[in-house]
Structures are given as C-alpha cells and as structure tokens.
PDB file of C-alpha atoms in Angstrom:
ATOM      1  CA  MET A   8      -0.324   0.279   0.076  1.00  0.00           C
ATOM      2  CA  LEU A   9       3.098   2.457   0.395  1.00  0.00           C
ATOM      3  CA  ILE A  10       4.033   1.730  -2.308  1.00  0.00           C
ATOM      4  CA  ILE A  11       1.494   3.105  -4.839  1.00  0.00           C
ATOM      5  CA  GLY A  12       0.510   5.994  -2.420  1.00  0.00           C
ATOM      6  CA  ALA A  13       3.521   6.854  -3.373  1.00  0.00           C
ATOM      7  CA  VAL A  14       3.304   6.620  -6.722  1.00  0.00           C
ATOM      8  CA  LEU A  15      -0.516   8.053  -6.492  1.00  0.00           C
ATOM      9  CA  VAL A  16       1.077  10.615  -5.380  1.00  0.00           C
ATOM     10  CA  LEU A  17       4.479  11.202  -7.828  1.00  0.00           C
ATOM     11  CA  ALA A  18       1.556  11.434 -10.611  1.00  0.00           C
ATOM     12  CA  ALA A  19       0.045  14.227  -9.315  1.00  0.00           C
ATOM     13  CA  VAL A  20       2.393  15.923  -9.396  1.00  0.00           C
ATOM     14  CA  PHE A  21       3.887  14.563 -12.882  1.00  0.00           C
ATOM     15  CA  CYS A  22       0.186  15.437 -13.727  1.00  0.00           C
ATOM     16  CA  GLY A  23       0.654  18.841 -11.795  1.00  0.00           C
ATOM     17  CA  TYR A  24       3.726  19.712 -13.811  1.00  0.00           C
ATOM     18  CA  LEU A  25       2.252  18.905 -17.183  1.00  0.00           C
ATOM     19  CA  ALA A  26      -0.755  21.477 -16.530  1.00  0.00           C
ATOM     20  CA  VAL A  27       1.850  24.231 -15.802  1.00  0.00           C
ATOM     21  CA  VAL A  28       4.563  23.552 -18.695  1.00  0.00           C
ATOM     22  CA  GLY A  29       2.090  22.611 -20.518  1.00  0.00           C
ATOM     23  CA  MET A  30      -0.223  25.454 -21.561  1.00  0.00           C
ATOM     24  CA  PRO A  31      -2.658  25.693 -24.799  1.00  0.00           C
ATOM     25  CA  GLU A  32      -1.575  28.163 -27.847  1.00  0.00           C
ATOM     26  CA  THR A  33      -3.577  30.597 -28.136  1.00  0.00           C
ATOM     27  CA  ARG A  34      -4.255  30.287 -31.274  1.00  0.00           C
ATOM     28  CA  GLY A  35      -3.592  33.047 -34.022  1.00  0.00           C
ATOM     29  CA  THR A  36      -3.972  33.008 -37.583  1.00  0.00           C
ATOM     30  CA  ARG A  37      -1.640  30.264 -38.017  1.00  0.00           C
ATOM     31  CA  GLY A  38      -3.692  27.906 -35.829  1.00  0.00           C
ATOM     32  CA  ARG A  39      -6.886  28.553 -37.585  1.00  0.00           C
ATOM     33  CA  VAL A  40      -5.071  27.315 -40.975  1.00  0.00           C
ATOM     34  CA  ALA A  41      -3.656  24.269 -38.983  1.00  0.00           C
ATOM     35  CA  GLN A  42      -6.510  22.569 -37.637  1.00  0.00           C
ATOM     36  CA  TYR A  43      -7.125  22.129 -42.349  1.00  0.00           C
ATOM     37  CA  ALA A  44      -3.602  20.492 -42.095  1.00  0.00           C
ATOM     38  CA  VAL A  45      -1.967  17.305 -40.755  1.00  0.00           C
ATOM     39  CA  LEU A  46      -2.366  17.785 -37.121  1.00  0.00           C
ATOM     40  CA  GLU A  47       1.135  17.814 -34.514  1.00  0.00           C
ATOM     41  CA  ARG A  48       0.813  14.725 -32.470  1.00  0.00           C
ATOM     42  CA  LYS A  49       1.227  14.892 -28.785  1.00  0.00           C
ATOM     43  CA  PRO A  50       1.947  12.231 -26.042  1.00  0.00           C
ATOM     44  CA  LEU A  51      -1.439  11.328 -23.946  1.00  0.00           C
ATOM     45  CA  LEU A  52      -0.605  12.935 -21.199  1.00  0.00           C
ATOM     46  CA  ARG A  53      -0.181  16.615 -22.723  1.00  0.00           C
ATOM     47  CA  ARG A  54      -3.995  15.737 -24.804  1.00  0.00           C
ATOM     48  CA  MET A  55      -5.359  14.564 -21.437  1.00  0.00           C
ATOM     49  CA  ASN A  56      -3.981  18.093 -19.547  1.00  0.00           C
ATOM     50  CA  ASP A  57      -4.588  20.596 -22.572  1.00  0.00           C
ATOM     51  CA  GLY A  58      -8.231  18.905 -22.643  1.00  0.00           C
ATOM     52  CA  ALA A  59      -8.542  19.651 -18.616  1.00  0.00           C
ATOM     53  CA  VAL A  60      -7.440  23.182 -18.940  1.00  0.00           C
ATOM     54  CA  SER A  61      -9.993  23.649 -21.838  1.00  0.00           C
ATOM     55  CA  THR A  62     -12.659  22.392 -18.930  1.00  0.00           C
ATOM     56  CA  VAL A  63     -11.627  24.390 -16.262  1.00  0.00           C
ATOM     57  CA  GLU A  64     -11.152  27.745 -19.008  1.00  0.00           C
ATOM     58  CA  GLY A  65     -14.653  27.521 -19.681  1.00  0.00           C
ATOM     59  CA  VAL A  66     -16.161  26.331 -16.400  1.00  0.00           C
ATOM     60  CA  LEU A  67     -14.477  29.470 -14.952  1.00  0.00           C
ATOM     61  CA  SER A  68     -16.040  31.504 -18.038  1.00  0.00           C
ATOM     62  CA  ARG A  69     -18.949  30.355 -17.422  1.00  0.00           C
ATOM     63  CA  ARG A  70     -18.625  31.199 -13.054  1.00  0.00           C
ATOM     64  CA  GLY A  71     -17.468  34.478 -13.470  1.00  0.00           C
ATOM     65  CA  TRP A  72     -15.443  33.165 -10.069  1.00  0.00           C
ATOM     66  CA  ARG A  73     -12.111  32.911  -9.968  1.00  0.00           C
ATOM     67  CA  PRO A  74      -9.920  31.790  -7.566  1.00  0.00           C
ATOM     68  CA  PHE A  75      -6.497  33.558  -8.144  1.00  0.00           C
ATOM     69  CA  THR A  76      -7.441  36.434 -10.646  1.00  0.00           C
ATOM     70  CA  SER A  77      -4.536  36.908 -13.398  1.00  0.00           C
ATOM     71  CA  ASP A  78      -3.245  40.410 -11.766  1.00  0.00           C
ATOM     72  CA  GLU A  79      -1.988  38.181  -9.655  1.00  0.00           C
ATOM     73  CA  LEU A  80      -0.392  35.117 -10.835  1.00  0.00           C
ATOM     74  CA  GLU A  81       1.664  38.601 -12.532  1.00  0.00           C
ATOM     75  CA  LEU A  82       2.887  40.314  -9.669  1.00  0.00           C
ATOM     76  CA  ALA A  83       3.888  37.136  -7.901  1.00  0.00           C
ATOM     77  CA  GLY A  84       5.638  36.470 -11.035  1.00  0.00           C
ATOM     78  CA  MET A  85       3.740  33.274 -12.389  1.00  0.00           C
ATOM     79  CA  ARG A  86       2.640  32.704 -16.033  1.00  0.00           C
ATOM     80  CA  SER A  87       1.139  29.980 -15.916  1.00  0.00           C
ATOM     81  CA  SER A  88      -3.256  30.935 -16.425  1.00  0.00           C
ATOM     82  CA  VAL A  89      -5.038  30.606 -13.963  1.00  0.00           C
ATOM     83  CA  ALA A  90      -7.080  27.347 -15.393  1.00  0.00           C
ATOM     84  CA  ALA A  91      -3.864  26.107 -15.543  1.00  0.00           C
ATOM     85  CA  LEU A  92      -3.078  26.008 -11.497  1.00  0.00           C
ATOM     86  CA  VAL A  93      -5.985  25.291 -10.555  1.00  0.00           C
ATOM     87  CA  VAL A  94      -5.336  22.074 -13.083  1.00  0.00           C
ATOM     88  CA  LEU A  95      -1.739  21.636 -10.779  1.00  0.00           C
ATOM     89  CA  VAL A  96      -4.180  22.220  -7.971  1.00  0.00           C
ATOM     90  CA  LEU A  97      -6.426  19.686  -8.478  1.00  0.00           C
ATOM     91  CA  ALA A  98      -4.769  17.594  -9.693  1.00  0.00           C
ATOM     92  CA  LEU A  99      -2.158  17.522  -6.043  1.00  0.00           C
ATOM     93  CA  GLY A 100      -5.070  17.496  -4.229  1.00  0.00           C
ATOM     94  CA  GLY A 101      -7.238  14.597  -5.707  1.00  0.00           C
ATOM     95  CA  GLY A 102      -2.901  13.233  -5.744  1.00  0.00           C
ATOM     96  CA  THR A 103      -2.846  13.876  -1.555  1.00  0.00           C
ATOM     97  CA  PHE A 104      -6.374  11.869  -0.972  1.00  0.00           C
ATOM     98  CA  PHE A 105      -6.171   9.148  -2.711  1.00  0.00           C
ATOM     99  CA  GLY A 106      -2.386   8.935  -1.550  1.00  0.00           C
ATOM    100  CA  LEU A 107      -3.324   8.832   2.153  1.00  0.00           C
ATOM    101  CA  VAL A 108      -6.044   6.395   2.072  1.00  0.00           C
ATOM    102  CA  ALA A 109      -3.115   4.119   0.031  1.00  0.00           C
ATOM    103  CA  LEU A 110      -1.869   4.699   3.097  1.00  0.00           C
ATOM    104  CA  GLN A 111      -4.396   3.804   4.965  1.00  0.00           C
ATOM    105  CA  GLN A 112      -5.378   6.883   6.657  1.00  0.00           C
ATOM    106  CA  PRO A 113      -9.401   8.226   8.216  1.00  0.00           C
ATOM    107  CA  VAL A 114     -10.167   9.168   4.813  1.00  0.00           C
ATOM    108  CA  LEU A 115     -12.111  11.927   6.598  1.00  0.00           C
ATOM    109  CA  LEU A 116      -8.545  12.907   7.290  1.00  0.00           C
ATOM    110  CA  SER A 117      -7.586  12.905   3.352  1.00  0.00           C
ATOM    111  CA  PHE A 118     -10.289  14.273   2.552  1.00  0.00           C
ATOM    112  CA  VAL A 119      -9.215  17.395   5.122  1.00  0.00           C
ATOM    113  CA  ALA A 120      -5.444  17.042   3.412  1.00  0.00           C
ATOM    114  CA  SER A 121      -5.985  17.676   0.227  1.00  0.00           C
ATOM    115  CA  LEU A 122      -8.391  20.618   1.017  1.00  0.00           C
ATOM    116  CA  LEU A 123      -5.613  22.184   2.441  1.00  0.00           C
ATOM    117  CA  VAL A 124      -3.748  22.540  -1.031  1.00  0.00           C
ATOM    118  CA  PRO A 125      -6.037  24.676  -2.263  1.00  0.00           C
ATOM    119  CA  VAL A 126      -5.318  26.902   0.461  1.00  0.00           C
ATOM    120  CA  VAL A 127      -1.842  26.238   0.903  1.00  0.00           C
ATOM    121  CA  ALA A 128      -2.028  26.868  -2.639  1.00  0.00           C
ATOM    122  CA  LYS A 129      -3.951  30.251  -1.880  1.00  0.00           C
ATOM    123  CA  VAL A 130      -1.436  31.422   0.869  1.00  0.00           C
ATOM    124  CA  VAL A 131       1.693  31.348  -1.966  1.00  0.00           C
ATOM    125  CA  VAL A 132       0.623  33.256  -5.006  1.00  0.00           C
ATOM    126  CA  ARG A 133       0.012  35.706  -1.666  1.00  0.00           C
ATOM    127  CA  ALA A 134       3.614  35.554  -0.496  1.00  0.00           C
ATOM    128  CA  LYS A 135       5.236  35.690  -3.507  1.00  0.00           C
ATOM    129  CA  VAL A 136       2.709  39.106  -4.477  1.00  0.00           C
ATOM    130  CA  GLY A 137       3.949  40.597  -0.757  1.00  0.00           C
ATOM    131  CA  ARG A 138       6.958  39.400  -0.968  1.00  0.00           C
ATOM    132  CA  ARG A 139       7.374  41.845  -5.027  1.00  0.00           C
ATOM    133  CA  ARG A 140       5.745  44.393  -3.333  1.00  0.00           C
ATOM    134  CA  LYS A 141       8.052  44.458  -0.511  1.00  0.00           C
ATOM    135  CA  ARG A 142      10.633  44.616  -2.948  1.00  0.00           C
ATOM    136  CA  PHE A 143       8.606  47.043  -4.258  1.00  0.00           C
ATOM    137  CA  ALA A 144       9.067  49.766  -2.056  1.00  0.00           C
ATOM    138  CA  GLY A 145      12.503  48.875  -0.604  1.00  0.00           C
ATOM    139  CA  GLN A 146      13.139  50.061  -4.224  1.00  0.00           C
ATOM    140  CA  LEU A 147      11.901  53.347  -3.857  1.00  0.00           C
ATOM    141  CA  GLY A 148      14.494  55.514  -2.445  1.00  0.00           C
ATOM    142  CA  SER A 149      16.936  54.810  -5.337  1.00  0.00           C
ATOM    143  CA  LEU A 150      14.105  55.342  -7.672  1.00  0.00           C
ATOM    144  CA  LEU A 151      14.193  58.955  -6.664  1.00  0.00           C
ATOM    145  CA  GLN A 152      17.703  59.393  -6.364  1.00  0.00           C
ATOM    146  CA  MET A 153      18.399  58.462 -10.396  1.00  0.00           C
ATOM    147  CA  MET A 154      15.339  60.731 -11.400  1.00  0.00           C
ATOM    148  CA  ALA A 155      15.970  63.575  -9.926  1.00  0.00           C
ATOM    149  CA  SER A 156      20.314  63.011 -10.704  1.00  0.00           C
ATOM    150  CA  SER A 157      18.499  62.728 -15.057  1.00  0.00           C
ATOM    151  CA  LEU A 158      16.626  65.969 -14.778  1.00  0.00           C
ATOM    152  CA  ARG A 159      19.838  67.823 -12.846  1.00  0.00           C
ATOM    153  CA  ALA A 160      21.977  66.799 -16.348  1.00  0.00           C
ATOM    154  CA  GLY A 161      18.899  68.747 -17.778  1.00  0.00           C
ATOM    155  CA  GLN A 162      16.700  65.300 -19.470  1.00  0.00           C
ATOM    156  CA  SER A 163      12.942  65.370 -19.253  1.00  0.00           C
ATOM    157  CA  LEU A 164      10.518  63.351 -16.553  1.00  0.00           C
ATOM    158  CA  PRO A 165       9.037  60.824 -18.944  1.00  0.00           C
ATOM    159  CA  THR A 166      13.396  60.610 -20.449  1.00  0.00           C
ATOM    160  CA  ALA A 167      14.407  60.326 -16.545  1.00  0.00           C
ATOM    161  CA  MET A 168      11.865  57.885 -15.874  1.00  0.00           C
ATOM    162  CA  ASP A 169      12.739  55.616 -18.610  1.00  0.00           C
ATOM    163  CA  ALA A 170      16.449  55.521 -17.738  1.00  0.00           C
ATOM    164  CA  ALA A 171      15.073  54.330 -14.417  1.00  0.00           C
ATOM    165  CA  SER A 172      13.190  51.793 -15.337  1.00  0.00           C
ATOM    166  CA  ARG A 173      16.637  50.117 -17.561  1.00  0.00           C
ATOM    167  CA  ASP A 174      19.140  51.265 -13.807  1.00  0.00           C
ATOM    168  CA  ALA A 175      16.665  49.083 -11.277  1.00  0.00           C
ATOM    169  CA  ASP A 176      15.554  46.207 -11.082  1.00  0.00           C
ATOM    170  CA  SER A 177      13.237  43.383 -10.699  1.00  0.00           C
ATOM    171  CA  PRO A 178      10.336  44.771 -10.015  1.00  0.00           C
ATOM    172  CA  MET A 179      10.885  48.012 -10.055  1.00  0.00           C
ATOM    173  CA  ALA A 180      12.331  48.191 -14.356  1.00  0.00           C
ATOM    174  CA  GLU A 181       9.244  45.977 -15.001  1.00  0.00           C
ATOM    175  CA  GLU A 182       6.527  49.222 -13.113  1.00  0.00           C
ATOM    176  CA  LEU A 183       8.449  51.822 -14.977  1.00  0.00           C
ATOM    177  CA  THR A 184       8.534  50.181 -18.279  1.00  0.00           C
ATOM    178  CA  ARG A 185       5.017  49.784 -18.509  1.00  0.00           C
ATOM    179  CA  VAL A 186       4.448  53.303 -17.176  1.00  0.00           C
ATOM    180  CA  VAL A 187       6.532  54.467 -20.030  1.00  0.00           C
ATOM    181  CA  ASN A 188       4.787  52.055 -23.005  1.00  0.00           C
ATOM    182  CA  GLU A 189       1.308  53.790 -21.567  1.00  0.00           C
ATOM    183  CA  TYR A 190       2.857  57.615 -21.113  1.00  0.00           C
ATOM    184  CA  ARG A 191       4.453  56.669 -24.648  1.00  0.00           C
ATOM    185  CA  ILE A 192       0.677  55.665 -26.847  1.00  0.00           C
ATOM    186  CA  GLY A 193      -1.064  57.815 -24.471  1.00  0.00           C
ATOM    187  CA  ARG A 194      -2.094  57.247 -21.757  1.00  0.00           C
ATOM    188  CA  ASP A 195      -1.039  60.955 -19.100  1.00  0.00           C
ATOM    189  CA  LEU A 196       1.984  60.010 -16.737  1.00  0.00           C
ATOM    190  CA  VAL A 197       0.775  60.624 -13.854  1.00  0.00           C
ATOM    191  CA  ASP A 198      -2.838  58.455 -14.639  1.00  0.00           C
ATOM    192  CA  ALA A 199      -0.470  55.234 -15.191  1.00  0.00           C
ATOM    193  CA  MET A 200       1.572  55.529 -12.355  1.00  0.00           C
ATOM    194  CA  GLU A 201      -1.141  56.280 -10.403  1.00  0.00           C
ATOM    195  CA  GLN A 202      -2.553  53.033 -11.907  1.00  0.00           C
ATOM    196  CA  VAL A 203       0.818  51.453 -10.698  1.00  0.00           C
ATOM    197  CA  ALA A 204       0.357  52.410  -7.273  1.00  0.00           C
ATOM    198  CA  ASP A 205      -3.289  50.373  -7.317  1.00  0.00           C
ATOM    199  CA  ARG A 206      -1.803  47.494  -8.368  1.00  0.00           C
ATOM    200  CA  MET A 207       1.906  47.475  -5.555  1.00  0.00           C
ATOM    201  CA  GLU A 208      -0.643  49.009  -3.178  1.00  0.00           C
ATOM    202  CA  SER A 209       1.738  51.322  -2.415  1.00  0.00           C
ATOM    203  CA  ASP A 210       1.301  54.847  -1.290  1.00  0.00           C
ATOM    204  CA  ASP A 211       4.974  56.496  -0.666  1.00  0.00           C
ATOM    205  CA  PHE A 212       4.657  56.603  -5.202  1.00  0.00           C
ATOM    206  CA  ARG A 213       1.661  57.353  -5.120  1.00  0.00           C
ATOM    207  CA  TRP A 214       3.065  60.407  -2.912  1.00  0.00           C
ATOM    208  CA  ILE A 215       5.147  60.732  -5.866  1.00  0.00           C
ATOM    209  CA  ALA A 216       2.400  60.368  -8.602  1.00  0.00           C
ATOM    210  CA  GLN A 217       0.829  63.190  -6.504  1.00  0.00           C
ATOM    211  CA  ALA A 218       3.649  65.506  -6.351  1.00  0.00           C
ATOM    212  CA  ILE A 219       4.415  64.991 -10.360  1.00  0.00           C
ATOM    213  CA  GLU A 220       0.809  66.560 -10.853  1.00  0.00           C
ATOM    214  CA  ALA A 221       0.885  69.569  -7.679  1.00  0.00           C
ATOM    215  CA  GLN A 222       4.130  70.134  -9.242  1.00  0.00           C
ATOM    216  CA  ARG A 223       2.641  70.694 -12.790  1.00  0.00           C
ATOM    217  CA  GLU A 224      -0.190  73.414 -11.639  1.00  0.00           C
ATOM    218  CA  THR A 225       2.276  74.984  -9.772  1.00  0.00           C
ATOM    219  CA  GLY A 226       5.119  75.132 -11.016  1.00  0.00           C
ATOM    220  CA  GLY A 227       8.331  74.326  -8.822  1.00  0.00           C
ATOM    221  CA  ASN A 228      11.622  72.967  -9.141  1.00  0.00           C
ATOM    222  CA  LEU A 229      11.238  69.597  -9.484  1.00  0.00           C
ATOM    223  CA  ASN A 230      14.349  68.110  -8.674  1.00  0.00           C
ATOM    224  CA  GLU A 231      13.365  69.887  -4.716  1.00  0.00           C
ATOM    225  CA  ILE A 232      10.713  68.042  -4.371  1.00  0.00           C
ATOM    226  CA  LEU A 233      11.821  64.430  -5.607  1.00  0.00           C
ATOM    227  CA  ASP A 234      13.890  65.278  -3.434  1.00  0.00           C
ATOM    228  CA  GLN A 235      11.797  65.665  -0.555  1.00  0.00           C
ATOM    229  CA  VAL A 236       9.389  62.730  -1.183  1.00  0.00           C
ATOM    230  CA  ALA A 237      12.709  60.752  -0.958  1.00  0.00           C
ATOM    231  CA  GLU A 238      13.620  62.106   2.193  1.00  0.00           C
ATOM    232  CA  THR A 239      10.240  61.223   3.775  1.00  0.00           C
ATOM    233  CA  ILE A 240      10.140  57.531   1.830  1.00  0.00           C
ATOM    234  CA  ARG A 241      12.713  57.097   3.773  1.00  0.00           C
ATOM    235  CA  GLU A 242      12.848  57.597   6.855  1.00  0.00           C
ATOM    236  CA  ARG A 243       8.925  56.260   7.152  1.00  0.00           C
ATOM    237  CA  HIS A 244      11.207  52.824   5.378  1.00  0.00           C
ATOM    238  CA  HIS A 245      13.463  53.543   8.387  1.00  0.00           C
ATOM    239  CA  ILE A 246      10.289  53.317  10.896  1.00  0.00           C
ATOM    240  CA  ARG A 247       8.404  50.719   8.640  1.00  0.00           C
ATOM    241  CA  GLU A 248      11.407  48.119   9.437  1.00  0.00           C
ATOM    242  CA  GLN A 249      11.869  49.307  13.119  1.00  0.00           C
ATOM    243  CA  VAL A 250       8.846  48.258  13.525  1.00  0.00           C
ATOM    244  CA  MET A 251       8.699  45.089  11.771  1.00  0.00           C
ATOM    245  CA  ALA A 252      11.688  44.394  13.498  1.00  0.00           C
ATOM    246  CA  LEU A 253       9.977  44.872  16.983  1.00  0.00           C
ATOM    247  CA  SER A 254       7.205  42.287  16.452  1.00  0.00           C
ATOM    248  CA  ALA A 255       9.106  39.795  14.555  1.00  0.00           C
ATOM    249  CA  GLU A 256       9.044  37.490  17.869  1.00  0.00           C
ATOM    250  CA  GLY A 257       5.647  38.160  18.567  1.00  0.00           C
ATOM    251  CA  ARG A 258       4.624  36.710  14.611  1.00  0.00           C
ATOM    252  CA  ILE A 259       7.094  34.094  14.990  1.00  0.00           C
ATOM    253  CA  SER A 260       5.037  32.961  18.571  1.00  0.00           C
ATOM    254  CA  ALA A 261       1.465  33.040  16.168  1.00  0.00           C
ATOM    255  CA  TYR A 262       3.438  30.808  12.694  1.00  0.00           C
ATOM    256  CA  VAL A 263       4.215  28.275  15.815  1.00  0.00           C
ATOM    257  CA  LEU A 264       1.361  28.148  17.638  1.00  0.00           C
ATOM    258  CA  MET A 265      -0.968  28.490  14.794  1.00  0.00           C
ATOM    259  CA  ALA A 266       1.489  25.041  13.307  1.00  0.00           C
ATOM    260  CA  LEU A 267       1.235  23.076  16.446  1.00  0.00           C
ATOM    261  CA  PRO A 268      -2.328  21.581  16.004  1.00  0.00           C
ATOM    262  CA  ILE A 269      -2.415  20.923  12.851  1.00  0.00           C
ATOM    263  CA  GLY A 270       1.016  18.882  12.888  1.00  0.00           C
ATOM    264  CA  ILE A 271       0.709  16.989  16.163  1.00  0.00           C
ATOM    265  CA  GLY A 272      -2.865  16.323  14.780  1.00  0.00           C
ATOM    266  CA  ILE A 273      -1.125  14.640  11.360  1.00  0.00           C
ATOM    267  CA  TYR A 274       1.796  13.652  13.839  1.00  0.00           C
ATOM    268  CA  TYR A 275      -1.005  10.967  16.086  1.00  0.00           C
ATOM    269  CA  SER A 276      -3.037  10.623  12.786  1.00  0.00           C
ATOM    270  CA  MET A 277       0.057   8.516  12.651  1.00  0.00           C
ATOM    271  CA  VAL A 278       1.922   7.042  15.092  1.00  0.00           C
ATOM    272  CA  ALA A 279      -2.230   6.532  16.604  1.00  0.00           C
ATOM    273  CA  ALA A 280      -4.592   6.354  14.351  1.00  0.00           C
ATOM    274  CA  ASP A 281      -6.736   4.299  17.042  1.00  0.00           C
ATOM    275  CA  ARG A 282      -7.174   7.025  19.627  1.00  0.00           C
ATOM    276  CA  MET A 283      -7.088   9.579  17.434  1.00  0.00           C
ATOM    277  CA  GLY A 284      -9.884   8.441  15.566  1.00  0.00           C
ATOM    278  CA  VAL A 285     -12.440   8.344  19.541  1.00  0.00           C
ATOM    279  CA  PHE A 286     -12.423  11.959  17.820  1.00  0.00           C
ATOM    280  CA  ILE A 287     -13.929  11.295  14.295  1.00  0.00           C
ATOM    281  CA  ASP A 288     -15.922   8.267  15.417  1.00  0.00           C
ATOM    282  CA  SER A 289     -17.498   9.753  18.583  1.00  0.00           C
ATOM    283  CA  GLY A 290     -20.620  12.357  18.952  1.00  0.00           C
ATOM    284  CA  ILE A 291     -18.354  13.572  21.560  1.00  0.00           C
ATOM    285  CA  GLY A 292     -15.465  13.561  19.744  1.00  0.00           C
ATOM    286  CA  LYS A 293     -16.917  15.623  16.685  1.00  0.00           C
ATOM    287  CA  LEU A 294     -18.401  18.767  19.075  1.00  0.00           C
ATOM    288  CA  ILE A 295     -15.039  18.517  20.642  1.00  0.00           C
ATOM    289  CA  MET A 296     -12.147  18.938  17.232  1.00  0.00           C
ATOM    290  CA  LEU A 297     -15.951  21.723  16.125  1.00  0.00           C
ATOM    291  CA  GLY A 298     -14.665  23.154  18.595  1.00  0.00           C
ATOM    292  CA  CYS A 299     -11.295  22.983  19.132  1.00  0.00           C
ATOM    293  CA  GLY A 300     -11.555  24.443  15.017  1.00  0.00           C
ATOM    294  CA  VAL A 301     -14.130  27.289  16.281  1.00  0.00           C
ATOM    295  CA  MET A 302     -10.636  28.557  18.749  1.00  0.00           C
ATOM    296  CA  TYR A 303      -8.296  27.705  16.567  1.00  0.00           C
ATOM    297  CA  VAL A 304     -10.032  30.034  13.935  1.00  0.00           C
ATOM    298  CA  LEU A 305     -10.686  32.812  16.531  1.00  0.00           C
ATOM    299  CA  GLY A 306      -7.209  32.495  18.334  1.00  0.00           C
ATOM    300  CA  GLY A 307      -5.727  33.103  14.491  1.00  0.00           C
ATOM    301  CA  PHE A 308      -7.955  36.129  14.055  1.00  0.00           C
ATOM    302  CA  TRP A 309      -7.018  37.566  16.974  1.00  0.00           C
ATOM    303  CA  MET A 310      -3.306  36.909  17.124  1.00  0.00           C
ATOM    304  CA  ARG A 311      -2.984  38.186  13.539  1.00  0.00           C
ATOM    305  CA  SER A 312      -4.923  41.486  14.576  1.00  0.00           C
ATOM    306  CA  ILE A 313      -2.448  42.134  17.390  1.00  0.00           C
ATOM    307  CA  VAL A 314       1.137  41.803  14.749  1.00  0.00           C
ATOM    308  CA  ARG A 315      -0.060  43.395  12.572  1.00  0.00           C
ATOM    309  CA  ILE A 316       0.597  46.509  12.369  1.00  0.00           C
ATOM    310  CA  GLU A 317      -1.085  49.537  10.157  1.00  0.00           C
ATOM    311  CA  PHE A 318       0.361  52.422   8.917  1.00  0.00           C
TER     312      PHE A 318
END
C-alpha cells in the first residue's frame, strides 16, 4: 500500500507539472489555418492536460469567478494561466487524498488534507505577491535619486523615468517600463503611475505621482520636490523596518502556535490512528473537534490583529 500511495502522489505531481508547463497556446491565424493540415501528434498526457485546462477555463468563464486573478499570478511571477494553476491544485489535492487513503489513513483526515492544498496554494501566491511588493517599496528611494539626477542633467521627466527603468532592478524595472510604454501610446503619465500604485498597493509611489501632479499645477523645481519626497519615504521605510523588527517575535510566536495543532494532529494520526479515531468516530469527539476548530480560527484572527500594524 505504501508503494501505491507513493505512485499516486508522484502521478499527481507529474500531472501538475504538465498543467503548468503544457499550457494551450492562443490560436492565431496560423492556428486557424493549421486545422486543415495534418494535426500535430502530442503525447497522451499532454492532450489530457490540454483538455483539462480547456474544460476548467470554460467552467471558470461561465461561473464568472476565479480563485486566482491574472494580476495576482503576474505579480507573483507565475507564467501559468489561472486555469492551468487550478488544474495543478486539483491534481495535487486528488493525489493527496488518494495517496493518504492508500496509506490506510482515515478518509476524513485524507479529505481535510486534500482541502488544505488549495489553501496552501493561495497562501503561496499571496506570499510571492507580498514579497514582490515589499521589494518594490524598498527600491523607491534609489528610484527618486536616479530620477532627480537625470532631471538635473537636463532630461525630461519621461526620459528620466525611462532611464531609471533600464537601470533599476526587478520589480521596479518592469513597473516603470509599463508606465513609460503607456505614456508613449498617449496615456497621462500621472494616471499610469496611479495605476501602478494601485497594483503594488504602494502609498509612497502614489505620493510621487501626486507630487508630480502638484508640480504641474503650481510649478517649482521638480528636483527639490523629488528630493524631499525621497527623504520622507526613506524615513517612513526606516520606521517601518524598526516596527517590523520589534514585532518579529510576536509574529513568529503566532506562526508557531498556529502550526502546532495541525502538526500534532497529523503526527498522532500517523503513529496513533486508533486514538485519533475517537475524535472522528464518536459524537463527543466531533463536538470537541468542532469547538477546537472554532477557537483555533478565533485565536488566529486575534493574533493576526495584534501583530499586524498599519502604517
């Protein structure tokens, strides 16, 4: 049974890999013409994956609801489509369920473990988005310095921003390139910057856009304005880092306390399944588990409200 469970888990991972790598390509003019030619021969698993992704895409389009958005995946640096990621999550969830059942684990425990797969996927995507936004916020000070230096050299604001986009690191380079390209096709520069501020959830970048807009209306030396904004942003970033360092112990304690019940439950369900079965099979055990779940959720929200500090 152990071998069967391992094979099922590996099969789920392989199907998930195909779901990410083997995304269906958009049909263009060549694709429409190719339907009258000899069809390309694809491996069976590749065709099954393409069919699954197409089916999921159709279902999501009809429902009008998506567990992940395209902006989330783009910010997370994931090149797969939403449908391909959903297929990957479903494959991993199914592999987890059947793998645990093959390992003779309780069906309820296997089902709960499979439900944790989409939760973990959502957490991973949000964590990647959060890291990207944090890197973006940390690059604002150097961005303003480069722009101010270019303006002092006599360049215009769009030219200075274009030069900064070529010298900056990711993700600042990609976002500035987006702003410059939108400006070149006729969009207002401040509006493009406001959209980037919304995407990255950066109040500091919004301040830069507002400072540029104010300079347009009232005049003044944009170099000095950007220098003042850069100084304010650096001070805010320094204070934010101090607060995060002081609250790090509380956050780590919250993570440990939230992970302990789940880890202990999984451990005892493997080494002492008969004892854990009491909480699943008996009525009083189910009530205890329900009460523990409610208190677990309430405790998680309470600790989150304590360690989360708004700036």
